[in-house]
Structure formats: C-alpha cells, structure tokens
Amino acid sequence: MIRIGMTEGMYILNLNGKEAEKILEVSKKISGDSSLEESICCIGVPICQMGIQNSQKMLNTIIDYFRENVDKETMHKLPRLYISGCPNSCGVHQIGSIGLTGKMKNIDGTPTDVFEIYICGNFEVGKSRLGTSIGDFKATDIPEFLHELAKITEGDFFEFATNNTEKVLEVASKYKL
Ligand code: SF4
C-alpha cells in the first residue's frame, strides 16, 4: 500500500523487514536525508500553463549543486525550501523558512530567469506568519547564495534568520538584483 504525504513524500506500508531494506536500497538515489532534499515545489513550467518559471528545474539545480559542491554538515543547515514558479503560490513559498517565487526580469535588455526569495515564514499553531521578501535573485546565482547562507547559519535556520536578519541581508546584498 502506498500513501502520498502532504509534503510530497511517499509512505510504503505493510512491508516486512527484508522488503523495507530493498525499498531503502532502490530509493537511495531518488530520496534524500536532508531537509533541503525534502523541499516542496510546485509543478511549474512547462507543465503548468499559467506559470512563469520552471520551479522543478530550480529545485533540482539547487540539490545537484549541494550534492556536488557542499559537505553534508553544511547542507543539513538549510531548511526545507518552498518553491513556486509564479506568485500563484502553489508551492506555498510564504510559509517556509525559505521560500522562492518565480519571475522574469529585464536585465540590461535581456529577459532573465529570476526568483524572489522570502525568509522566516511559519505555519506553527499560534506562531503563523508570512515570510518577508529579501529581494529578487537571478536563478543562476541562487545555489551559491544558499550555500553562503548555509555557511553562516548556526542552529535552526528559522531561529537564526529571525534573530540575525542583518547577517542574512548582508549575504543577500552580494547577490540581490
Ligand atoms: S505556482 Fe504558478 S507555476 Fe507553480 S503550479 Fe502554481 S500557477 Fe503553476
């Protein structure tokens, strides 16, 4: 029996020990053990006909960058990302510790793939709040920017970014459009 979770996860039920081991083995390459690899992302362009950006591609680019260039300890410092390909917010980017929403921007006469980044959204009972925009970033700069952010993060990202917003903004200022 398979159940699909609200956070894009999948539960496979009623396995015995040996079957569970087999599933773990075959799912190794498509699964992940960090919050970053468990990010939430809308379907985005080209499947979505209303969207602006290919949000799935953005997420895969970020994960590939971290797997290839970043040590596990640093990777684990980042929270789950919430990515929407446009402001319609199917990836609920406003409720995440880090959220991205897709845009196009004219940069020096060239239409450029851009994501606006939000931080410190929360949906815990009694603590819910929408994330705060920290600006627009070129899609190509985002993996490196997130890496720099992970490097300065101490402890839980939400707590860190809430109490040290100026440090996050300082790193962001190097990449922000
Ligand atoms: S957020 Fe935008 S791009 Fe993503 S699925 Fe919704 S409408 Fe499409």
XYZ file of C-alpha atoms and ligand atoms in Angstrom:
185
model
C 0.000 0.000 0.000
C 1.302 3.430 -0.928
C 0.204 6.716 0.630
C 1.190 10.150 -0.623
C 2.032 12.750 2.052
C 1.075 16.432 2.190
C 4.754 17.368 1.871
C 5.370 15.444 -1.358
C 6.655 12.408 0.496
C 5.555 8.825 -0.048
C 4.766 6.159 2.556
C 5.017 2.486 1.601
C 3.099 0.377 4.102
C 2.900 -3.252 5.117
C 6.468 -4.236 4.257
C 8.383 -6.845 6.175
C 11.969 -6.119 7.230
C 13.583 -7.530 4.096
C 11.176 -5.686 1.797
C 11.814 -2.421 3.690
C 15.577 -2.889 3.214
C 15.066 -3.460 -0.522
C 12.923 -0.320 -0.863
C 15.541 1.722 1.025
C 18.206 0.448 -1.359
C 16.325 1.185 -4.596
C 15.096 4.592 -3.359
C 18.556 5.781 -2.239
C 19.215 7.686 -5.450
C 15.803 9.372 -5.670
C 15.366 10.105 -1.985
C 17.295 12.379 0.380
C 18.177 12.626 4.050
C 18.331 16.404 4.475
C 15.559 18.981 4.821
C 16.853 20.639 1.646
C 16.332 17.427 -0.321
C 12.808 17.204 1.118
C 11.832 20.608 -0.258
C 8.342 21.398 -1.519
C 7.940 22.586 -5.091
C 5.006 23.257 -7.415
C 4.905 21.538 -10.809
C 5.834 24.779 -12.615
C 6.517 25.468 -16.287
C 6.374 23.734 -18.787
C 3.592 21.513 -17.385
C 1.840 24.446 -15.714
C 0.377 26.666 -18.430
C -0.069 29.685 -16.155
C 3.330 29.779 -14.519
C 6.440 31.819 -15.193
C 9.403 29.706 -14.062
C 10.430 26.047 -14.181
C 10.362 25.604 -10.399
C 11.230 21.872 -10.534
C 14.359 22.680 -12.518
C 15.317 25.339 -9.948
C 14.955 22.839 -7.108
C 16.917 20.133 -8.922
C 19.675 22.619 -9.765
C 19.940 23.600 -6.087
C 20.019 19.986 -4.866
C 22.549 18.932 -7.526
C 24.771 21.908 -6.618
C 24.721 20.967 -2.933
C 25.331 17.262 -3.585
C 28.307 18.067 -5.818
C 29.899 21.027 -4.002
C 28.833 21.133 -0.373
C 29.653 18.892 2.573
C 26.777 17.101 4.328
C 27.124 19.103 7.555
C 26.676 22.427 5.744
C 23.863 21.010 3.596
C 21.960 19.979 6.725
C 21.973 23.585 7.983
C 19.436 24.672 5.381
C 15.720 24.141 5.970
C 13.186 22.690 3.554
C 12.614 25.150 0.705
C 9.149 26.051 -0.587
C 9.260 26.929 -4.298
C 6.514 28.378 -6.505
C 7.032 29.001 -10.213
C 4.976 32.198 -10.016
C 3.112 34.331 -7.453
C 0.091 31.981 -7.555
C 1.866 30.224 -4.711
C 1.106 26.545 -5.355
C 4.456 25.843 -3.673
C 3.293 27.906 -0.655
C 6.515 29.914 -0.621
C 5.243 32.377 2.015
C 5.033 29.783 4.799
C 8.583 28.431 4.651
C 11.728 29.441 6.488
C 12.997 29.996 2.943
C 10.577 30.419 0.021
C 11.117 31.206 -3.646
C 8.673 32.516 -6.235
C 9.441 32.717 -9.964
C 9.543 35.894 -12.070
C 11.043 37.192 -15.301
C 13.062 40.371 -15.137
C 14.544 42.553 -17.826
C 18.247 42.862 -17.003
C 20.226 45.080 -19.391
C 17.659 44.390 -22.120
C 17.701 40.596 -21.605
C 14.710 38.721 -20.160
C 16.234 36.821 -17.234
C 15.005 33.960 -15.014
C 14.614 35.338 -11.512
C 13.203 34.175 -8.179
C 12.091 36.431 -5.344
C 13.213 34.967 -2.016
C 11.256 35.094 1.224
C 12.520 34.184 4.679
C 11.019 33.395 8.067
C 7.526 32.298 7.097
C 5.939 29.989 9.655
C 2.765 27.909 9.951
C 3.078 26.620 13.500
C -0.081 26.982 15.587
C -0.041 30.370 17.310
C 3.140 31.459 15.504
C 1.951 31.648 11.907
C 3.258 34.487 9.786
C 4.006 35.159 6.135
C 7.614 35.240 5.030
C 9.412 38.535 4.374
C 10.786 39.259 0.926
C 14.539 39.855 0.820
C 14.632 40.676 -2.888
C 14.960 39.231 -6.391
C 17.834 36.933 -7.368
C 18.996 35.506 -10.701
C 18.129 31.795 -10.840
C 21.758 31.064 -11.726
C 23.005 32.794 -8.526
C 20.624 31.064 -6.117
C 22.528 27.796 -5.403
C 25.677 29.738 -4.493
C 23.694 32.259 -2.448
C 22.047 29.443 -0.472
C 25.461 27.876 0.086
C 26.768 31.166 1.517
C 23.667 31.350 3.707
C 24.221 27.806 4.973
C 27.828 28.667 5.867
C 26.803 31.455 8.269
C 23.808 29.625 9.769
C 24.128 28.479 13.375
C 21.495 26.058 14.661
C 17.958 26.136 13.338
C 17.711 28.376 10.248
C 14.359 29.927 11.201
C 15.618 30.960 14.660
C 18.933 32.120 13.232
C 17.380 34.215 10.452
C 14.775 35.691 12.821
C 17.404 36.774 15.351
C 20.159 37.662 12.866
C 18.260 39.111 9.909
C 21.014 41.661 9.275
C 23.532 38.835 8.693
C 21.190 37.199 6.161
C 20.654 40.545 4.411
C 24.401 41.167 4.280
C 24.962 37.906 2.374
C 21.883 38.616 0.224
C 23.224 42.045 -0.750
C 26.058 40.353 -2.700
C 23.563 38.571 -4.997
C 20.393 40.659 -4.894
C 19.341 42.412 -8.120
S 2.740 28.425 -8.527
Fe 2.495 29.197 -10.613
S 3.943 27.938 -11.803
Fe 3.582 26.854 -9.902
S 1.922 25.388 -10.396
Fe 1.030 27.262 -9.459
S 0.428 28.521 -11.200
Fe 1.894 26.998 -11.947
